[in-house]
């Protein structure tokens, strides 16, 4: 990947830009690059969109913005190391709903993805997706993972009203509807669009004494840590649904869900095939010819003994029962399949060469099988 661009540059805003400017820039860019509506090259748009979302996420979070301003990308990335956490894993469904709501898409794009019908009455909160990378060992043992999610939650200080005293008046600009009409000219055409009221940001309320905790927004960005149990035998592509762990509902409905998508990283020794594990083990010619008991590494960092019978051929596969992965349904374990690879020595001492020549000669007169052997 190319070097990360500066977040301010990504959003095209000044370093001193306030929250409103950042929001505005984000909205504009998101309209241009969101994969579902973009007119640009889809691949490029997706990349750009991720970049924009990440920049927005960081610059809108006061704590992270401060770290970023001080230390650059290192300041915000280091926080997430080890947890597999990545801001670009998240798409800001709630912000996007705003945007596409403004554009007249209604909620359709999101409803397609998340199945929440945009009907009257309480709406379900946004669902989130989290991509979780785990090791093969972790998949075998199962694990408990704490993950941290950025959520929009109701401001507790003002009960979500946005007003310090709890007093709200009707917005004078939109008369409480939260929407205003805008007439725009583009060339010879005139467009009338309905957008959120700039005075009340679409809430329809006029807050005279904005709550200091949430700047009168009524909601705050908060990080919430949840504990996840990844079952034994989890495999790549597995989707865990944590009901109610998504964004809260804006109007008293059910919260969204959290979908955790598991990815098991490749292992340097073992390849997984369902519940079975496969590995390659090298053996020497004498071991294959005479038979031997060899040690085979297992996933639990122990070793198992494998009895190789005399006369074993290169490429033969032996099965160690029950030393594979646990089955996800709890019905026992898969097997460990050991592919034997015969290793021919590259360097031989004079004595070894002599022994091999004699061996070759003793083999009922067959010649040439082991080099220039001569009886
Ligand atoms: Zn208004
Ligand atoms: Zn508040």
Short mmCIF file of C-alpha atoms in Angstrom, two decimals, residues 1 33 35 41-52:
data_model
loop_
_atom_site.label_atom_id
_atom_site.label_comp_id
_atom_site.label_asym_id
_atom_site.label_seq_id
_atom_site.Cartn_x
_atom_site.Cartn_y
_atom_site.Cartn_z
CA UNK A 1 0.00 0.00 0.00
CA UNK A 33 -17.16 8.41 -3.62
CA UNK A 35 -19.45 2.90 -3.71
CA UNK A 41 -14.12 4.17 -11.19
CA UNK A 42 -15.56 1.77 -8.56
CA UNK A 43 -12.24 0.42 -7.34
CA UNK A 44 -10.71 3.82 -6.95
CA UNK A 45 -13.88 5.14 -5.35
CA UNK A 46 -13.86 2.37 -2.78
CA UNK A 47 -10.28 3.14 -1.82
CA UNK A 48 -11.03 6.81 -1.59
CA UNK A 49 -14.14 6.18 0.40
CA UNK A 50 -12.25 4.13 2.96
CA UNK A 51 -9.62 6.81 3.20
CA UNK A 52 -12.23 9.50 3.71
#
